[in-house]
PDB file of C-alpha atoms in Angstrom:
ATOM      1  CA  MET W   1      50.961 115.357  98.801  1.00  0.00           C
ATOM      2  CA  THR W   2      50.233 111.725  98.338  1.00  0.00           C
ATOM      3  CA  THR W   3      52.568 109.670  96.013  1.00  0.00           C
ATOM      4  CA  PRO W   4      50.678 107.186  93.778  1.00  0.00           C
ATOM      5  CA  PRO W   5      51.549 103.503  94.392  1.00  0.00           C
ATOM      6  CA  PRO W   6      53.726 101.845  91.690  1.00  0.00           C
ATOM      7  CA  HIS W   7      52.116  99.515  89.157  1.00  0.00           C
ATOM      8  CA  PRO W   8      52.460  95.903  90.335  1.00  0.00           C
ATOM      9  CA  ALA W   9      54.669  93.635  88.116  1.00  0.00           C
ATOM     10  CA  PRO W  10      52.724  90.961  86.128  1.00  0.00           C
ATOM     11  CA  ALA W  11      52.751  87.555  87.705  1.00  0.00           C
ATOM     12  CA  HIS W  12      53.799  85.893  84.322  1.00  0.00           C
ATOM     13  CA  PRO W  13      55.906  88.154  82.194  1.00  0.00           C
ATOM     14  CA  ALA W  14      55.423  87.674  78.467  1.00  0.00           C
ATOM     15  CA  PRO W  15      58.303  86.014  76.685  1.00  0.00           C
ATOM     16  CA  ALA W  16      60.449  88.080  74.393  1.00  0.00           C
ATOM     17  CA  HIS W  17      59.751  85.775  71.422  1.00  0.00           C
ATOM     18  CA  PRO W  18      56.455  83.913  71.845  1.00  0.00           C
ATOM     19  CA  ALA W  19      56.504  80.311  70.572  1.00  0.00           C
ATOM     20  CA  PRO W  20      54.097  79.533  67.715  1.00  0.00           C
ATOM     21  CA  ALA W  21      50.902  77.751  68.609  1.00  0.00           C
ATOM     22  CA  HIS W  22      51.789  74.822  66.301  1.00  0.00           C
ATOM     23  CA  PRO W  23      55.552  74.317  66.117  1.00  0.00           C
ATOM     24  CA  ALA W  24      56.767  73.020  62.731  1.00  0.00           C
ATOM     25  CA  PRO W  25      58.442  69.686  62.732  1.00  0.00           C
ATOM     26  CA  ALA W  26      62.196  69.572  62.428  1.00  0.00           C
ATOM     27  CA  HIS W  27      62.072  67.529  59.194  1.00  0.00           C
ATOM     28  CA  PRO W  28      58.764  68.057  57.499  1.00  0.00           C
ATOM     29  CA  ALA W  29      57.446  65.020  55.547  1.00  0.00           C
ATOM     30  CA  PRO W  30      57.084  65.517  51.812  1.00  0.00           C
ATOM     31  CA  ALA W  31      53.638  66.195  50.517  1.00  0.00           C
ATOM     32  CA  HIS W  32      53.861  63.300  48.060  1.00  0.00           C
ATOM     33  CA  PRO W  33      55.985  60.455  49.378  1.00  0.00           C
ATOM     34  CA  ALA W  34      57.961  58.466  46.858  1.00  0.00           C
ATOM     35  CA  PRO W  35      56.149  55.321  45.751  1.00  0.00           C
ATOM     36  CA  ALA W  36      57.405  52.009  46.978  1.00  0.00           C
ATOM     37  CA  HIS W  37      59.139  49.559  44.715  1.00  0.00           C
ATOM     38  CA  PRO W  38      56.656  47.433  42.790  1.00  0.00           C
ATOM     39  CA  GLY W  39      56.180  43.964  44.109  1.00  0.00           C
ATOM     40  CA  PRO W  40      56.735  40.777  42.147  1.00  0.00           C
ATOM     41  CA  SER W  41      53.214  40.838  40.734  1.00  0.00           C
ATOM     42  CA  ALA W  42      53.363  44.419  39.382  1.00  0.00           C
ATOM     43  CA  THR W  43      53.482  44.983  35.712  1.00  0.00           C
ATOM     44  CA  ARG W  44      56.987  45.542  34.438  1.00  0.00           C
ATOM     45  CA  PRO W  45      57.830  47.056  30.963  1.00  0.00           C
ATOM     46  CA  LEU W  46      59.117  44.724  28.333  1.00  0.00           C
ATOM     47  CA  THR W  47      62.942  44.958  27.922  1.00  0.00           C
ATOM     48  CA  ALA W  48      65.164  43.486  25.236  1.00  0.00           C
ATOM     49  CA  SER W  49      67.823  42.259  27.726  1.00  0.00           C
ATOM     50  CA  ARG W  50      65.358  40.243  29.864  1.00  0.00           C
ATOM     51  CA  THR W  51      63.573  38.893  26.830  1.00  0.00           C
ATOM     52  CA  THR W  52      66.798  37.722  25.249  1.00  0.00           C
ATOM     53  CA  ALA W  53      68.020  36.132  28.447  1.00  0.00           C
ATOM     54  CA  THR W  54      64.734  34.163  28.721  1.00  0.00           C
ATOM     55  CA  ALA W  55      65.058  33.013  25.136  1.00  0.00           C
ATOM     56  CA  VAL W  56      68.661  31.833  25.697  1.00  0.00           C
ATOM     57  CA  ARG W  57      67.646  29.930  28.813  1.00  0.00           C
ATOM     58  CA  VAL W  58      64.831  28.178  26.974  1.00  0.00           C
ATOM     59  CA  LEU W  59      67.090  27.256  24.020  1.00  0.00           C
ATOM     60  CA  ARG W  60      69.728  25.843  26.442  1.00  0.00           C
ATOM     61  CA  GLN W  61      67.078  23.646  28.069  1.00  0.00           C
ATOM     62  CA  LEU W  62      65.872  22.418  24.695  1.00  0.00           C
ATOM     63  CA  ALA W  63      69.413  21.620  23.681  1.00  0.00           C
ATOM     64  CA  HIS W  64      69.497  18.994  26.406  1.00  0.00           C
ATOM     65  CA  ASP W  65      66.200  17.454  25.251  1.00  0.00           C
ATOM     66  CA  PRO W  66      66.793  15.612  22.001  1.00  0.00           C
ATOM     67  CA  ARG W  67      63.305  14.116  21.898  1.00  0.00           C
ATOM     68  CA  THR W  68      61.758  17.595  21.764  1.00  0.00           C
ATOM     69  CA  ILE W  69      64.204  18.693  19.112  1.00  0.00           C
ATOM     70  CA  ALA W  70      63.251  15.606  17.097  1.00  0.00           C
ATOM     71  CA  LEU W  71      59.590  16.378  17.491  1.00  0.00           C
ATOM     72  CA  LEU W  72      60.053  19.940  16.307  1.00  0.00           C
ATOM     73  CA  LEU W  73      62.430  19.357  13.390  1.00  0.00           C
ATOM     74  CA  VAL W  74      61.990  15.781  12.207  1.00  0.00           C
ATOM     75  CA  ILE W  75      58.318  14.995  12.654  1.00  0.00           C
ATOM     76  CA  PRO W  76      56.960  17.603  10.167  1.00  0.00           C
ATOM     77  CA  CYS W  77      59.438  16.465   7.533  1.00  0.00           C
ATOM     78  CA  LEU W  78      58.585  12.832   8.172  1.00  0.00           C
ATOM     79  CA  MET W  79      54.844  13.553   7.822  1.00  0.00           C
ATOM     80  CA  LEU W  80      55.411  15.248   4.488  1.00  0.00           C
ATOM     81  CA  PHE W  81      57.543  12.372   3.297  1.00  0.00           C
ATOM     82  CA  LEU W  82      54.896   9.874   4.182  1.00  0.00           C
ATOM     83  CA  LEU W  83      52.180  11.966   2.572  1.00  0.00           C
ATOM     84  CA  ARG W  84      54.122  12.194  -0.681  1.00  0.00           C
ATOM     85  CA  TYR W  85      54.252   8.425  -1.058  1.00  0.00           C
ATOM     86  CA  VAL W  86      50.724   7.821   0.214  1.00  0.00           C
ATOM     87  CA  PHE W  87      49.743   9.708  -2.965  1.00  0.00           C
ATOM     88  CA  ASP W  88      52.473   8.121  -5.056  1.00  0.00           C
ATOM     89  CA  GLY W  89      49.981   7.123  -7.791  1.00  0.00           C
ATOM     90  CA  SER W  90      48.404  10.607  -7.778  1.00  0.00           C
ATOM     91  CA  PRO W  91      51.084  13.276  -7.584  1.00  0.00           C
ATOM     92  CA  ARG W  92      48.638  15.989  -8.404  1.00  0.00           C
ATOM     93  CA  THR W  93      46.833  15.301  -5.116  1.00  0.00           C
ATOM     94  CA  PHE W  94      50.025  15.832  -3.222  1.00  0.00           C
ATOM     95  CA  ASP W  95      50.524  19.093  -5.016  1.00  0.00           C
ATOM     96  CA  THR W  96      47.027  20.131  -4.030  1.00  0.00           C
ATOM     97  CA  ILE W  97      47.124  19.408  -0.289  1.00  0.00           C
ATOM     98  CA  GLY W  98      50.938  19.286   0.292  1.00  0.00           C
ATOM     99  CA  ALA W  99      51.323  23.055   0.354  1.00  0.00           C
ATOM    100  CA  SER W 100      48.479  23.402   2.907  1.00  0.00           C
ATOM    101  CA  LEU W 101      49.928  20.708   5.174  1.00  0.00           C
ATOM    102  CA  LEU W 102      53.319  22.366   4.921  1.00  0.00           C
ATOM    103  CA  GLY W 103      51.883  25.086   7.089  1.00  0.00           C
ATOM    104  CA  ILE W 104      49.611  22.946   9.255  1.00  0.00           C
ATOM    105  CA  PHE W 105      52.191  20.427  10.461  1.00  0.00           C
ATOM    106  CA  PRO W 106      54.527  23.099  11.996  1.00  0.00           C
ATOM    107  CA  LEU W 107      51.501  24.735  13.670  1.00  0.00           C
ATOM    108  CA  ILE W 108      50.504  21.507  15.348  1.00  0.00           C
ATOM    109  CA  THR W 109      53.992  20.528  16.591  1.00  0.00           C
ATOM    110  CA  MET W 110      54.761  24.007  17.918  1.00  0.00           C
ATOM    111  CA  PHE W 111      51.389  24.069  19.726  1.00  0.00           C
ATOM    112  CA  LEU W 112      52.110  20.753  21.451  1.00  0.00           C
ATOM    113  CA  VAL W 113      55.687  21.498  22.444  1.00  0.00           C
ATOM    114  CA  THR W 114      55.097  25.062  23.624  1.00  0.00           C
ATOM    115  CA  SER W 115      52.025  24.296  25.706  1.00  0.00           C
ATOM    116  CA  ILE W 116      53.679  21.413  27.529  1.00  0.00           C
ATOM    117  CA  ALA W 117      57.024  23.216  28.015  1.00  0.00           C
ATOM    118  CA  THR W 118      55.305  26.299  29.506  1.00  0.00           C
ATOM    119  CA  LEU W 119      53.117  24.174  31.756  1.00  0.00           C
ATOM    120  CA  ARG W 120      56.180  22.303  32.977  1.00  0.00           C
ATOM    121  CA  GLU W 121      57.817  25.615  33.923  1.00  0.00           C
ATOM    122  CA  ARG W 122      54.790  26.477  36.091  1.00  0.00           C
ATOM    123  CA  THR W 123      54.178  23.126  37.744  1.00  0.00           C
ATOM    124  CA  SER W 124      57.874  22.800  38.705  1.00  0.00           C
ATOM    125  CA  GLY W 125      57.896  26.173  40.386  1.00  0.00           C
ATOM    126  CA  THR W 126      60.424  27.673  37.929  1.00  0.00           C
ATOM    127  CA  LEU W 127      57.919  30.181  36.652  1.00  0.00           C
ATOM    128  CA  GLU W 128      57.148  31.418  40.165  1.00  0.00           C
ATOM    129  CA  ARG W 129      60.841  31.934  40.914  1.00  0.00           C
ATOM    130  CA  LEU W 130      61.379  33.730  37.643  1.00  0.00           C
ATOM    131  CA  LEU W 131      58.528  36.138  38.162  1.00  0.00           C
ATOM    132  CA  ALA W 132      59.788  36.903  41.652  1.00  0.00           C
ATOM    133  CA  MET W 133      62.873  38.351  39.947  1.00  0.00           C
ATOM    134  CA  PRO W 134      62.917  41.502  37.761  1.00  0.00           C
ATOM    135  CA  LEU W 135      61.120  39.569  35.001  1.00  0.00           C
ATOM    136  CA  GLY W 136      57.707  40.528  33.830  1.00  0.00           C
ATOM    137  CA  LYS W 137      55.113  38.351  32.175  1.00  0.00           C
ATOM    138  CA  GLY W 138      55.696  40.124  28.892  1.00  0.00           C
ATOM    139  CA  ASP W 139      59.422  39.299  29.056  1.00  0.00           C
ATOM    140  CA  LEU W 140      58.613  35.676  29.713  1.00  0.00           C
ATOM    141  CA  ILE W 141      56.116  35.311  26.928  1.00  0.00           C
ATOM    142  CA  ALA W 142      58.264  37.246  24.442  1.00  0.00           C
ATOM    143  CA  GLY W 143      61.325  35.190  25.411  1.00  0.00           C
ATOM    144  CA  TYR W 144      59.471  31.950  24.835  1.00  0.00           C
ATOM    145  CA  ALA W 145      58.121  33.263  21.506  1.00  0.00           C
ATOM    146  CA  LEU W 146      61.676  34.315  20.500  1.00  0.00           C
ATOM    147  CA  ALA W 147      63.158  30.937  21.426  1.00  0.00           C
ATOM    148  CA  PHE W 148      60.533  28.811  19.747  1.00  0.00           C
ATOM    149  CA  GLY W 149      60.348  31.223  16.845  1.00  0.00           C
ATOM    150  CA  SER W 150      64.020  30.587  16.211  1.00  0.00           C
ATOM    151  CA  LEU W 151      63.285  26.841  16.082  1.00  0.00           C
ATOM    152  CA  ALA W 152      60.289  27.548  13.874  1.00  0.00           C
ATOM    153  CA  ILE W 153      62.594  29.194  11.296  1.00  0.00           C
ATOM    154  CA  VAL W 154      64.707  26.011  11.133  1.00  0.00           C
ATOM    155  CA  GLN W 155      61.624  23.803  11.120  1.00  0.00           C
ATOM    156  CA  SER W 156      59.917  25.694   8.315  1.00  0.00           C
ATOM    157  CA  ALA W 157      63.086  25.866   6.221  1.00  0.00           C
ATOM    158  CA  LEU W 158      63.660  22.073   6.505  1.00  0.00           C
ATOM    159  CA  ALA W 159      60.017  21.232   5.696  1.00  0.00           C
ATOM    160  CA  THR W 160      59.806  23.669   2.772  1.00  0.00           C
ATOM    161  CA  GLY W 161      63.114  22.568   1.291  1.00  0.00           C
ATOM    162  CA  LEU W 162      62.151  18.903   1.601  1.00  0.00           C
ATOM    163  CA  ALA W 163      58.736  19.408   0.027  1.00  0.00           C
ATOM    164  CA  VAL W 164      59.874  21.613  -2.905  1.00  0.00           C
ATOM    165  CA  TRP W 165      63.327  20.360  -3.809  1.00  0.00           C
ATOM    166  CA  PHE W 166      63.219  16.727  -2.768  1.00  0.00           C
ATOM    167  CA  LEU W 167      59.631  15.593  -2.874  1.00  0.00           C
ATOM    168  CA  GLY W 168      58.834  17.609  -6.007  1.00  0.00           C
ATOM    169  CA  LEU W 169      55.989  19.742  -4.668  1.00  0.00           C
ATOM    170  CA  ASP W 170      54.890  21.729  -7.753  1.00  0.00           C
ATOM    171  CA  VAL W 171      54.145  25.378  -6.853  1.00  0.00           C
ATOM    172  CA  THR W 172      53.513  28.181  -9.275  1.00  0.00           C
ATOM    173  CA  GLY W 173      54.764  30.923  -6.956  1.00  0.00           C
ATOM    174  CA  SER W 174      58.011  31.424  -5.080  1.00  0.00           C
ATOM    175  CA  PRO W 175      59.046  28.839  -2.506  1.00  0.00           C
ATOM    176  CA  TRP W 176      60.115  31.697  -0.293  1.00  0.00           C
ATOM    177  CA  LEU W 177      56.500  32.712   0.074  1.00  0.00           C
ATOM    178  CA  LEU W 178      55.691  29.161   1.108  1.00  0.00           C
ATOM    179  CA  LEU W 179      58.456  29.493   3.727  1.00  0.00           C
ATOM    180  CA  LEU W 180      57.001  32.707   4.992  1.00  0.00           C
ATOM    181  CA  VAL W 181      53.532  31.284   5.499  1.00  0.00           C
ATOM    182  CA  ALA W 182      54.963  28.132   7.172  1.00  0.00           C
ATOM    183  CA  LEU W 183      56.927  30.303   9.527  1.00  0.00           C
ATOM    184  CA  LEU W 184      53.912  32.434  10.396  1.00  0.00           C
ATOM    185  CA  ASP W 185      51.900  29.202  11.065  1.00  0.00           C
ATOM    186  CA  ALA W 186      54.614  27.928  13.371  1.00  0.00           C
ATOM    187  CA  LEU W 187      54.624  31.221  15.258  1.00  0.00           C
ATOM    188  CA  LEU W 188      50.795  31.005  15.548  1.00  0.00           C
ATOM    189  CA  GLY W 189      51.139  27.499  16.972  1.00  0.00           C
ATOM    190  CA  THR W 190      53.671  28.807  19.534  1.00  0.00           C
ATOM    191  CA  ALA W 191      51.317  31.620  20.537  1.00  0.00           C
ATOM    192  CA  LEU W 192      48.329  29.257  20.907  1.00  0.00           C
ATOM    193  CA  GLY W 193      50.415  26.906  22.969  1.00  0.00           C
ATOM    194  CA  LEU W 194      51.483  29.655  25.356  1.00  0.00           C
ATOM    195  CA  PHE W 195      47.922  30.790  25.695  1.00  0.00           C
ATOM    196  CA  VAL W 196      46.224  27.480  26.432  1.00  0.00           C
ATOM    197  CA  SER W 197      48.996  26.428  28.918  1.00  0.00           C
ATOM    198  CA  ALA W 198      47.508  28.977  31.375  1.00  0.00           C
ATOM    199  CA  PHE W 199      44.295  26.960  31.555  1.00  0.00           C
ATOM    200  CA  ALA W 200      45.775  23.489  32.020  1.00  0.00           C
ATOM    201  CA  ALA W 201      46.724  21.900  35.328  1.00  0.00           C
ATOM    202  CA  SER W 202      48.736  19.038  33.945  1.00  0.00           C
ATOM    203  CA  GLU W 203      50.491  18.030  30.743  1.00  0.00           C
ATOM    204  CA  PHE W 204      47.606  15.625  29.965  1.00  0.00           C
ATOM    205  CA  GLN W 205      45.177  18.506  30.127  1.00  0.00           C
ATOM    206  CA  ALA W 206      47.425  20.563  27.856  1.00  0.00           C
ATOM    207  CA  VAL W 207      47.256  17.800  25.254  1.00  0.00           C
ATOM    208  CA  GLN W 208      43.472  17.697  25.698  1.00  0.00           C
ATOM    209  CA  PHE W 209      43.219  21.260  24.390  1.00  0.00           C
ATOM    210  CA  MET W 210      44.400  20.066  20.979  1.00  0.00           C
ATOM    211  CA  PRO W 211      40.997  18.646  19.955  1.00  0.00           C
ATOM    212  CA  ALA W 212      39.341  21.844  21.130  1.00  0.00           C
ATOM    213  CA  VAL W 213      41.712  24.326  19.546  1.00  0.00           C
ATOM    214  CA  ILE W 214      43.358  22.607  16.574  1.00  0.00           C
ATOM    215  CA  PHE W 215      40.937  20.001  15.252  1.00  0.00           C
ATOM    216  CA  PRO W 216      37.988  22.403  14.505  1.00  0.00           C
ATOM    217  CA  GLN W 217      40.375  24.661  12.539  1.00  0.00           C
ATOM    218  CA  LEU W 218      41.773  21.612  10.701  1.00  0.00           C
ATOM    219  CA  LEU W 219      38.327  20.533   9.602  1.00  0.00           C
ATOM    220  CA  LEU W 220      37.103  24.061   8.608  1.00  0.00           C
ATOM    221  CA  CYS W 221      40.247  25.531   7.054  1.00  0.00           C
ATOM    222  CA  GLY W 222      39.408  24.377   3.552  1.00  0.00           C
ATOM    223  CA  LEU W 223      41.876  21.518   3.443  1.00  0.00           C
ATOM    224  CA  PHE W 224      39.248  18.798   2.689  1.00  0.00           C
ATOM    225  CA  THR W 225      36.741  20.874   0.834  1.00  0.00           C
ATOM    226  CA  PRO W 226      36.566  24.487  -0.360  1.00  0.00           C
ATOM    227  CA  ARG W 227      35.161  26.754   2.326  1.00  0.00           C
ATOM    228  CA  ASP W 228      32.613  28.138  -0.148  1.00  0.00           C
ATOM    229  CA  ASP W 229      31.007  24.670  -0.360  1.00  0.00           C
ATOM    230  CA  MET W 230      30.421  24.401   3.357  1.00  0.00           C
ATOM    231  CA  HIS W 231      27.241  25.090   5.168  1.00  0.00           C
ATOM    232  CA  PRO W 232      26.859  28.913   5.546  1.00  0.00           C
ATOM    233  CA  ALA W 233      27.150  28.639   9.357  1.00  0.00           C
ATOM    234  CA  LEU W 234      30.343  26.686   9.128  1.00  0.00           C
ATOM    235  CA  GLU W 235      31.745  28.986   6.495  1.00  0.00           C
ATOM    236  CA  ALA W 236      31.102  31.961   8.768  1.00  0.00           C
ATOM    237  CA  ILE W 237      32.983  30.177  11.615  1.00  0.00           C
ATOM    238  CA  SER W 238      35.849  29.377   9.310  1.00  0.00           C
ATOM    239  CA  ASP W 239      36.141  33.063   8.399  1.00  0.00           C
ATOM    240  CA  VAL W 240      37.306  33.886  11.982  1.00  0.00           C
ATOM    241  CA  LEU W 241      39.757  30.974  12.355  1.00  0.00           C
ATOM    242  CA  PRO W 242      43.398  31.825  11.633  1.00  0.00           C
ATOM    243  CA  MET W 243      44.222  28.444  10.071  1.00  0.00           C
ATOM    244  CA  SER W 244      41.798  29.223   7.256  1.00  0.00           C
ATOM    245  CA  TYR W 245      43.908  32.215   6.162  1.00  0.00           C
ATOM    246  CA  ALA W 246      47.090  30.129   6.466  1.00  0.00           C
ATOM    247  CA  VAL W 247      45.692  27.545   3.981  1.00  0.00           C
ATOM    248  CA  ASP W 248      44.364  30.403   1.750  1.00  0.00           C
ATOM    249  CA  GLY W 249      47.830  31.918   1.694  1.00  0.00           C
ATOM    250  CA  MET W 250      49.438  28.634   0.757  1.00  0.00           C
ATOM    251  CA  ASN W 251      46.886  28.157  -2.084  1.00  0.00           C
ATOM    252  CA  GLU W 252      47.656  31.674  -3.396  1.00  0.00           C
ATOM    253  CA  VAL W 253      51.308  30.616  -3.768  1.00  0.00           C
ATOM    254  CA  LEU W 254      50.212  27.391  -5.346  1.00  0.00           C
ATOM    255  CA  ARG W 255      48.199  29.162  -8.114  1.00  0.00           C
ATOM    256  CA  HIS W 256      49.874  32.523  -8.753  1.00  0.00           C
ATOM    257  CA  THR W 257      53.371  33.395  -9.913  1.00  0.00           C
ATOM    258  CA  ASP W 258      53.479  36.774  -8.134  1.00  0.00           C
ATOM    259  CA  MET W 259      52.583  37.894  -4.654  1.00  0.00           C
ATOM    260  CA  THR W 260      48.866  38.821  -4.718  1.00  0.00           C
ATOM    261  CA  ALA W 261      46.888  41.194  -2.547  1.00  0.00           C
ATOM    262  CA  ALA W 262      45.001  38.165  -1.187  1.00  0.00           C
ATOM    263  CA  PHE W 263      48.271  36.602  -0.074  1.00  0.00           C
ATOM    264  CA  VAL W 264      49.327  39.770   1.731  1.00  0.00           C
ATOM    265  CA  ARG W 265      45.992  39.916   3.460  1.00  0.00           C
ATOM    266  CA  ASP W 266      46.174  36.314   4.572  1.00  0.00           C
ATOM    267  CA  ALA W 267      49.761  36.641   5.852  1.00  0.00           C
ATOM    268  CA  LEU W 268      48.883  39.813   7.788  1.00  0.00           C
ATOM    269  CA  ILE W 269      45.821  38.139   9.347  1.00  0.00           C
ATOM    270  CA  VAL W 270      47.912  35.106  10.514  1.00  0.00           C
ATOM    271  CA  ALA W 271      50.614  37.399  11.900  1.00  0.00           C
ATOM    272  CA  GLY W 272      48.075  39.602  13.652  1.00  0.00           C
ATOM    273  CA  CYS W 273      46.377  36.616  15.211  1.00  0.00           C
ATOM    274  CA  ALA W 274      49.708  35.401  16.513  1.00  0.00           C
ATOM    275  CA  LEU W 275      50.484  38.748  18.145  1.00  0.00           C
ATOM    276  CA  LEU W 276      46.984  38.965  19.610  1.00  0.00           C
ATOM    277  CA  VAL W 277      47.189  35.505  21.138  1.00  0.00           C
ATOM    278  CA  LEU W 278      50.702  36.255  22.515  1.00  0.00           C
ATOM    279  CA  ALA W 279      49.249  39.373  24.274  1.00  0.00           C
ATOM    280  CA  LEU W 280      46.424  37.268  25.704  1.00  0.00           C
ATOM    281  CA  GLY W 281      48.929  34.691  26.871  1.00  0.00           C
ATOM    282  CA  ALA W 282      50.879  37.390  28.762  1.00  0.00           C
ATOM    283  CA  ALA W 283      47.674  38.644  30.368  1.00  0.00           C
ATOM    284  CA  THR W 284      46.467  35.179  31.508  1.00  0.00           C
ATOM    285  CA  LEU W 285      49.814  33.731  32.537  1.00  0.00           C
ATOM    286  CA  LYS W 286      49.767  32.301  36.056  1.00  0.00           C
ATOM    287  CA  ARG W 287      52.746  31.766  38.321  1.00  0.00           C
ATOM    288  CA  ARG W 288      51.763  28.338  39.386  1.00  0.00           C
ATOM    289  CA  THR W 289      49.063  25.769  38.822  1.00  0.00           C
ATOM    290  CA  ALA W 290      46.177  26.071  41.208  1.00  0.00           C
TER     291      ALA W 290
END
């Protein structure tokens, strides 16, 4: 009887626990890696602490610049003083245009100082260093607006007090409403100065924006002639210029004892224009001059 031969052993025995075809990594990478920290140019949210710190820094710089302080606080009062005695023989004329100029003078001075100060920050490299830190454009613009807005309160209070209680400006309404419009005008000048500084390469160019931005509004705001008497095309242009509503608001206080709906409308338009221009200034702000 023939015994069957034994089965030959396999040349490569199978492992007890076969390895997977695609071994998993020891530390699998997350499906959604954490985003990297935003760079200096990324948009940062507006914060009260950074805005306040910027405002304090600007005010400290201005405290060491007496010429700028004099321009902001003394020049509007001096212009009103001169205007009063230019019309010394016609006090009614001063009453007619004095209230309007009470808002225009602060707007012009704030425009000049703010545009030059912001441009100086950029050309000196200070702005670039600040934006490389945890400081966004919104913080910078808001800080400048807060600093110059604080000076605008003092400026408007001095000019209003001088015109009403010393120079005898005769107004039918409350002097506090005059102060409110003067303050809004100064804030508008600050916003316009911050905005146009982004398009100037030197302080001389910043000053050159004044004829383009301020003078047309000055001619069309209704200071020299009622806007209804202008050519229809010019009247339509004046309807979209914020200084027109500043002058209209001053005239409302000049003629009415109580706050009117037209005054509220004019004040809201001036304030809205200031906020809009500040937002545009933050969007167009450059780190340095090209």
